[in-house]
mmCIF file of C-alpha atoms in Angstrom:
data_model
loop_
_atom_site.group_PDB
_atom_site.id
_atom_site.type_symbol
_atom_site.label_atom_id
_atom_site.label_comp_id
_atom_site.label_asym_id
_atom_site.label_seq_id
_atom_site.Cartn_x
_atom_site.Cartn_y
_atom_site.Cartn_z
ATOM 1 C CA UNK A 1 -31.473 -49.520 -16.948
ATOM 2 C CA UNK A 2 -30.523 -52.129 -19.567
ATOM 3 C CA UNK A 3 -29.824 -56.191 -18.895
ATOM 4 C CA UNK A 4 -28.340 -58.420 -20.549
ATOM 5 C CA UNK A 5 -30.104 -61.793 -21.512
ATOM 6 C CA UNK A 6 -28.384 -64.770 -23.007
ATOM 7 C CA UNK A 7 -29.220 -68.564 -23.594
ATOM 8 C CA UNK A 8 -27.845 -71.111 -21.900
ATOM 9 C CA UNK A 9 -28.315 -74.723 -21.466
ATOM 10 C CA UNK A 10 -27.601 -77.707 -23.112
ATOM 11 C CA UNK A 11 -30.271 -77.125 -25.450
ATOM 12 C CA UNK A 12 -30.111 -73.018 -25.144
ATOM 13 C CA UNK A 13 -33.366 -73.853 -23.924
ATOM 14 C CA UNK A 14 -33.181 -71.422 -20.615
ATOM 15 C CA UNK A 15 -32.711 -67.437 -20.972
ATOM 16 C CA UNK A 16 -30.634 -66.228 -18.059
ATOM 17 C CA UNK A 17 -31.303 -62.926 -17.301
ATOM 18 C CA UNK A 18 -28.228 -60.321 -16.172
ATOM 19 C CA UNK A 19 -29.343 -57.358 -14.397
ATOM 20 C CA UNK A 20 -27.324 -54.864 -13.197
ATOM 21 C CA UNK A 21 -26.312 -54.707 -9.123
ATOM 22 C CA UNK A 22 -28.781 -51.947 -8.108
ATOM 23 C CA UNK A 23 -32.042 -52.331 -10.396
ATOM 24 C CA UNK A 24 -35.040 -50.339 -8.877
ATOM 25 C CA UNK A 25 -38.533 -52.175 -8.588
ATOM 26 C CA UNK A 26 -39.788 -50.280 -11.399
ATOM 27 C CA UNK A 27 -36.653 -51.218 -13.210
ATOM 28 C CA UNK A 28 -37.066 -54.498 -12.824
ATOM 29 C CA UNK A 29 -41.014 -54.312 -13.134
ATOM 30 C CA UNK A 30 -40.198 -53.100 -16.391
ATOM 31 C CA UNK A 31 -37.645 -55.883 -17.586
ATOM 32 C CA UNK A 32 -40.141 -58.263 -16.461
ATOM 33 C CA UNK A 33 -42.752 -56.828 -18.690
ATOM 34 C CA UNK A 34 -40.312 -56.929 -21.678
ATOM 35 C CA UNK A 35 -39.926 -60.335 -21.617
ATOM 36 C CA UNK A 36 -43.690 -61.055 -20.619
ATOM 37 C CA UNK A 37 -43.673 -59.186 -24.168
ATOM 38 C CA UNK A 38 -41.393 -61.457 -26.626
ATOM 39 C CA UNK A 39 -42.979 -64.551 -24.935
ATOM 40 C CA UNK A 40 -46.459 -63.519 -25.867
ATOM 41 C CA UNK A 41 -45.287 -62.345 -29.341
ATOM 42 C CA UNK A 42 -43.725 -66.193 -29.653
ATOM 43 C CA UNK A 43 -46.672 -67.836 -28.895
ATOM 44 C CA UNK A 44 -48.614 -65.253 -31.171
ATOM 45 C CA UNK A 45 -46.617 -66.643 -34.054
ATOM 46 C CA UNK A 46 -44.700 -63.221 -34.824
ATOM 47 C CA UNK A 47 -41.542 -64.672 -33.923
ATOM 48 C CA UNK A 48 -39.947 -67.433 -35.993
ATOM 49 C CA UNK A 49 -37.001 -69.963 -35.185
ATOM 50 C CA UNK A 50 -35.469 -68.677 -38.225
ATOM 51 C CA UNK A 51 -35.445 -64.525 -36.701
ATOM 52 C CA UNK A 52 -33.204 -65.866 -33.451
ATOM 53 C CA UNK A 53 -31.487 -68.668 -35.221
ATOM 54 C CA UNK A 54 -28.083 -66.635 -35.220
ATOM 55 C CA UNK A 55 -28.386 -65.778 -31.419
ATOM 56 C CA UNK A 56 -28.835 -69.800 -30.390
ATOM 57 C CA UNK A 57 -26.280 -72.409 -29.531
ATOM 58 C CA UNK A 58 -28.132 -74.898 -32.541
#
């Protein structure tokens, strides 16, 4: 399917999330999973500030 995800905020503290117009369930059952994912692999320690530091507004 493929999204696009971006941060935003004053702090790029908030991921908006950009699917396209006609995701399927499972599509978007999937997405959701992805990013269920990289927010369990950040809190496992496996991701550092320093890895995403060129995709944030700091």
């Amino acid at each position: 399917m493929g999204a696009a995800f971006s941060y935003v905020g004053l702090k790029a503290n908030v991921l908006e999330f950009i699917p396209p117009l006609t995701p399927t369930e499972d599509e978007v059952a999937e997405d959701i999973d992805i990013v269920d994912q990289a927010i369990a692999d950040v809190n496992a320690g496996k991701v550092w500030d320093a890895d995403v530091a060129s995709f944030m507004m700091w």
